[in-house]
Short mmCIF file of C-alpha atoms in Angstrom, two decimals:
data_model
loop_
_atom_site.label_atom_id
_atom_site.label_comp_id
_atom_site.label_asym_id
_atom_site.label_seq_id
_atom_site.Cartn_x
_atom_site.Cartn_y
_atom_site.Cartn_z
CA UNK A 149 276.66 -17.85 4.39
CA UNK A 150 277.85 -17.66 0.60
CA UNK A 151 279.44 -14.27 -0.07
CA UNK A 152 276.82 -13.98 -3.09
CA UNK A 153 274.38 -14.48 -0.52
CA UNK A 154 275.64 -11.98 1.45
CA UNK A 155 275.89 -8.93 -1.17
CA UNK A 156 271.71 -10.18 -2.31
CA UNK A 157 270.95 -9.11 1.31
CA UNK A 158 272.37 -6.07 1.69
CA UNK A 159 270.99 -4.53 -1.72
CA UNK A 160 267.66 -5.51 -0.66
CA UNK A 161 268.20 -3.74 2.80
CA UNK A 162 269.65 -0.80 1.23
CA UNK A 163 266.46 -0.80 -1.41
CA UNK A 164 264.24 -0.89 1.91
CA UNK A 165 265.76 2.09 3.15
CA UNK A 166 265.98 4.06 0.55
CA UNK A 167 261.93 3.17 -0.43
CA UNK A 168 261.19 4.48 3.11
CA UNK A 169 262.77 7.66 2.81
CA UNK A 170 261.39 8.33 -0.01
CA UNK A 171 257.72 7.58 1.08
CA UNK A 172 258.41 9.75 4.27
CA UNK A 173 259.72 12.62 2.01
CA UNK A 174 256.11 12.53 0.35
CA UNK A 175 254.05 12.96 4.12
CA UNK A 176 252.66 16.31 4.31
CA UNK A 177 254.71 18.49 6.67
CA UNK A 178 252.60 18.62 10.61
CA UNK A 179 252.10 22.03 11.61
CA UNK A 180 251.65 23.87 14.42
CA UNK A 181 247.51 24.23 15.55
CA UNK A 182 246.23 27.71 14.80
CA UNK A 183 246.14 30.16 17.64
CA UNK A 184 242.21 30.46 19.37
CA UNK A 185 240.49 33.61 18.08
CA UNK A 186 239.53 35.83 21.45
CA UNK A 187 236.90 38.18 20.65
CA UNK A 188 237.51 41.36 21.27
CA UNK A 189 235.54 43.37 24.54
CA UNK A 190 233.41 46.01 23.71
CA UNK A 191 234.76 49.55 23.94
CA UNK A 192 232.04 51.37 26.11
CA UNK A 193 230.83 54.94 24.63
CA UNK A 194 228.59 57.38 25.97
CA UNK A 195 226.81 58.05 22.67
CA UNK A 196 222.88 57.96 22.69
CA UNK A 197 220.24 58.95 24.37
CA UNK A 198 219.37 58.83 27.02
CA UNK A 199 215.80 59.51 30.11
CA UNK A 200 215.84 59.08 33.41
CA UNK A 201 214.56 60.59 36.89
CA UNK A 202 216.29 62.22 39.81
CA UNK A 203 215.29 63.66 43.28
CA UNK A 204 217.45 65.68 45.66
CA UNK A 205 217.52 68.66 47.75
CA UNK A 206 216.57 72.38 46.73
CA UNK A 207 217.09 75.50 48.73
CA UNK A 208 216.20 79.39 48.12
CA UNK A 209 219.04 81.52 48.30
CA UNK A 210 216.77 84.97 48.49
CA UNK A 211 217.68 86.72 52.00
CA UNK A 212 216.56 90.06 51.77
CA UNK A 213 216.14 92.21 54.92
CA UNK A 214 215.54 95.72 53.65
CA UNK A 215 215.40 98.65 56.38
CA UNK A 216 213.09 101.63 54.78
CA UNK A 217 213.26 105.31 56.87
CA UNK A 218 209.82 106.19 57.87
CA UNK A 219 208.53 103.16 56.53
CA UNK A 220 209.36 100.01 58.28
CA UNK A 221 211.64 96.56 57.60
CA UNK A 222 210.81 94.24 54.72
CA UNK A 223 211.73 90.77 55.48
CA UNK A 224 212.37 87.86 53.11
CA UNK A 225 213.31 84.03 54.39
CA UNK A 226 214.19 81.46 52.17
CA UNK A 227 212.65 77.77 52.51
CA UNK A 228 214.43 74.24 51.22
CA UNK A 229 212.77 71.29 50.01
CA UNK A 230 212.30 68.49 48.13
CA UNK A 231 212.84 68.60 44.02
CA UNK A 232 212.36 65.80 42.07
CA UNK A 233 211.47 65.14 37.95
CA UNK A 234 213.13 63.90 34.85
CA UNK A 235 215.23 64.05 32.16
CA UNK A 236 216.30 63.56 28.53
CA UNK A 237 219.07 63.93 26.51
CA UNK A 238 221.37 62.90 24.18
CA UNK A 239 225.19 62.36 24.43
CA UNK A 240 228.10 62.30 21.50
CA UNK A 241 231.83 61.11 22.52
CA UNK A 242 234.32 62.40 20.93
CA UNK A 243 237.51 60.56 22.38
CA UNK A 244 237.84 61.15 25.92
CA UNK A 245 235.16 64.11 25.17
CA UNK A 246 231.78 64.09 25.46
CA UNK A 247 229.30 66.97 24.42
CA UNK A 248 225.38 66.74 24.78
CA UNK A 249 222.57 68.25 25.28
CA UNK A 250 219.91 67.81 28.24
CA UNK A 251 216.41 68.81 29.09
CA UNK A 252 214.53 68.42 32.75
CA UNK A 253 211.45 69.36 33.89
CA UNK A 254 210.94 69.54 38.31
CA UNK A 255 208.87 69.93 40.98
CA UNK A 256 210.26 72.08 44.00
CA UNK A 257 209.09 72.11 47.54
CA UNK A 258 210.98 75.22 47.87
CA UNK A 259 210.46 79.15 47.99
CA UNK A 260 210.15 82.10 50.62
CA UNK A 261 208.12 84.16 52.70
CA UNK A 262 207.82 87.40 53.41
CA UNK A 263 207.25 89.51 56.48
CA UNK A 264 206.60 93.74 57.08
CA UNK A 265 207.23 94.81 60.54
CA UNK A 266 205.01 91.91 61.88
CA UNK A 267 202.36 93.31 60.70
CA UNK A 268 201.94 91.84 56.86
CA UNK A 269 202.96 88.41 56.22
CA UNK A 270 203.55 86.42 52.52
CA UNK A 271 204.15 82.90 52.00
CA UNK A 272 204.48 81.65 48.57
CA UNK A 273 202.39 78.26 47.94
CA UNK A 274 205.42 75.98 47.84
CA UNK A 275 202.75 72.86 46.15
CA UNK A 276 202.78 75.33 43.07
CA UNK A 277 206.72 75.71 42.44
CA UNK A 278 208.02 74.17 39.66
CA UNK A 279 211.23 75.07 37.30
CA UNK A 280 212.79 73.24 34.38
CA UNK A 281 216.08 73.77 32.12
CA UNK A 282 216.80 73.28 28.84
CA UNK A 283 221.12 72.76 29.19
CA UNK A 284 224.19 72.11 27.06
CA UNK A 285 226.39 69.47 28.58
CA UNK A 286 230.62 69.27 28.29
CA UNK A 287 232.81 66.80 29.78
CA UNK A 288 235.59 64.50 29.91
CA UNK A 289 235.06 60.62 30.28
CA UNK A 290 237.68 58.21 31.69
CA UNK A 291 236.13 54.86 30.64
CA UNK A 292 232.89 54.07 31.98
CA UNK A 293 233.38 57.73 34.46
CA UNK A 294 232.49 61.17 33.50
CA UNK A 295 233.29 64.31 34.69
CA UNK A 296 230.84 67.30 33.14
CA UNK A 297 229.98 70.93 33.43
CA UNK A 298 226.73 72.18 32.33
CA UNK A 299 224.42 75.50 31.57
CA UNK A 300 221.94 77.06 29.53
CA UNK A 301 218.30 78.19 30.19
CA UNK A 302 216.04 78.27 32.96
CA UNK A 303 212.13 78.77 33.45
CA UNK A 304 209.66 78.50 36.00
CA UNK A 305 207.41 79.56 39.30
CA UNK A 306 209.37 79.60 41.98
CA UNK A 307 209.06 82.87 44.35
CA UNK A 308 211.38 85.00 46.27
CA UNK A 309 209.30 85.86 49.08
CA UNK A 310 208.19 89.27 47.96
CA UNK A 311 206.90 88.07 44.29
CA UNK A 312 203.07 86.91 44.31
CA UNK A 313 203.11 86.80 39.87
CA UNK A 314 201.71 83.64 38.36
CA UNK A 315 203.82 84.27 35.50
CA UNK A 316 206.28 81.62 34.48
CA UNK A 317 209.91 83.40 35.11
CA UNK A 318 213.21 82.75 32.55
CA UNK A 319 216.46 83.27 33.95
CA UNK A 320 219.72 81.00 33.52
CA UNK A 321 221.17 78.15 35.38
CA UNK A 322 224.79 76.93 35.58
CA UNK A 323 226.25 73.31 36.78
CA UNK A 324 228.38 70.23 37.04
CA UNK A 325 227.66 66.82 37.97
CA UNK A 326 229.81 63.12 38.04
CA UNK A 327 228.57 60.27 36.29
CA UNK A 328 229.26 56.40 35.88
CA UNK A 329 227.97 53.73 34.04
CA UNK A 330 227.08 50.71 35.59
CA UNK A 331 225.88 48.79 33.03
CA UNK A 332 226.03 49.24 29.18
CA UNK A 333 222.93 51.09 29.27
CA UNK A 334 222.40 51.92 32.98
CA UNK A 335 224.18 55.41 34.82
CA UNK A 336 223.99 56.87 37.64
CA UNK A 337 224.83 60.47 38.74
CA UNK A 338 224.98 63.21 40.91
CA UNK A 339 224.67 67.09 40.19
CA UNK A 340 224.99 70.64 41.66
CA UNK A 341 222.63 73.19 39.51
CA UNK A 342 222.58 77.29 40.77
CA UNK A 343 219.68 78.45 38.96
CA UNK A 344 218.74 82.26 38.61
CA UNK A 345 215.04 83.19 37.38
CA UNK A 346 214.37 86.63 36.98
CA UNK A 347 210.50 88.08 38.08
CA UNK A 348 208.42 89.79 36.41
CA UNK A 349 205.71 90.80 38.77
CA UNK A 350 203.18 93.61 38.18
CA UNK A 351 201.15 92.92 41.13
CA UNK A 352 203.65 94.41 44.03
CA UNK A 353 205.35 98.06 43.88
CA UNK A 354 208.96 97.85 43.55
CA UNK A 355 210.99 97.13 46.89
CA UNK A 356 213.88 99.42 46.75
CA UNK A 357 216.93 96.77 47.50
CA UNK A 358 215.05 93.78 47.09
CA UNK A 359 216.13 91.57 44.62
CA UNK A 360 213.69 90.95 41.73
CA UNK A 361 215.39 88.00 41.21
CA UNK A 362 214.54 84.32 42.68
CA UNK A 363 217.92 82.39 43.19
CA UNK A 364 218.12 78.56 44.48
CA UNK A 365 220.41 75.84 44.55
CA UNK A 366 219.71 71.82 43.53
CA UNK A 367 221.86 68.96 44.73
CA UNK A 368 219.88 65.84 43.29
CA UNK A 369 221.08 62.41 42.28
CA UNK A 370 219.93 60.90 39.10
CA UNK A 371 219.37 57.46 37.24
CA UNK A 372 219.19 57.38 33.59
CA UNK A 373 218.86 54.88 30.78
CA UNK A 374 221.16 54.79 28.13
CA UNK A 375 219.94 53.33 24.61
CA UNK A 376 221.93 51.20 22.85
CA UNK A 377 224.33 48.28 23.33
CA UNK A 378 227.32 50.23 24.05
#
């Protein structure tokens, strides 16, 4: 091979490369895919309202046995039953907190009877008891769990043995209770109300050291549906 041959081929191999970097120089840089978006999971609140039903357990706490000199023994027994109704309310969390308010109304297979020496008997008409609350709620939630106290006002019929009034009595009721969240919209709960109605009856003579008061205690285990997506 001439040595002008020679020198003709390597300028056109050095023209080659240097075409070819420059073409690759031009290529638009490859980068990296973009990450997947992950959608983020719903935080769960207990805002909204809220109805539901419950049933449980009800007992009368009025045990009166009163002696009288010259007069004889008042007795007073307290019955347990059934209590079952509903509820509405509405809930507003506030962080961890939640505040709300509540209303229920029940029926209660509950009361007490009375007895005077043997000779006199009383027994309330349990099929007629009823009470229902009107109640400010307070608690703390931990996720889809909350832990809650709650009081306010209390009304009904519900005797104490010794009371035969028709009138509906008002007294106060106080409370806690655990509930979770199964579902979005779906909770469950149980709750402990002491309730306290005072009586107002005008158709007995006063009982010296007998309570006027009917007082009763509800364990009762609710279901309730939330409103709302979250």
């Amino acid at each position: 091979m001439s040595k002008g041959l020679k020198t003709l081929l390597v300028g056109l191999a050095a023209t080659t490369a240097l075409a070819t970097a420059a073409q690759a120089a031009d290529l638009p840089v490859r980068s990296a895919p973009p990450a997947p978006i992950v959608a983020a999971v719903p935080v769960f609140t207990w805002t909204g309202f809220y109805v539901g039903v419950n049933a449980g357990y009800g007992w009368n706490t009025n045990d009166d046995d009163v002696v009288i000199p010259g007069v004889g023994t008042f007795e007073a027994d307290d019955e347990g039953g059934f209590v079952g109704g509903g509820q509405i309310g509405y809930n507003y969390q506030i962080g961890s907190f939640v505040l709300g308010a509540e209303a229920d109304i029940q029926y209660a297979d509950i009361g007490g009877d009375s007895d005077f020496d043997g000779i006199f008997n009383g027994d309330d008409d349990d099929d007629d008891s009823w009470f229902g609350t009107v109640r400010a709620r307070a608690g703390v939630a931990f996720d889809r769990a909350l832990i809650y106290a709650t009081g306010g006002l209390a009304y009904g019929e519900i005797r104490n043995g010794f009371s035969s009034s028709d009138d509906v009595s008002v007294g106060w009721t106080i409370g806690g209770g655990v509930e979770y969240a199964f579902t979005n919209n779906l909770t469950a709960r149980v709750e402990g109300l002491y309730v306290n109605l005072e009586q107002d009856d005008d158709d007995l003579p006063a009982v010296p050291g007998v309570s006027d008061e009917t007082e009763f205690g509800v364990v009762r285990a609710g279901l309730n549906y939330k409103f709302g997506s979250y």
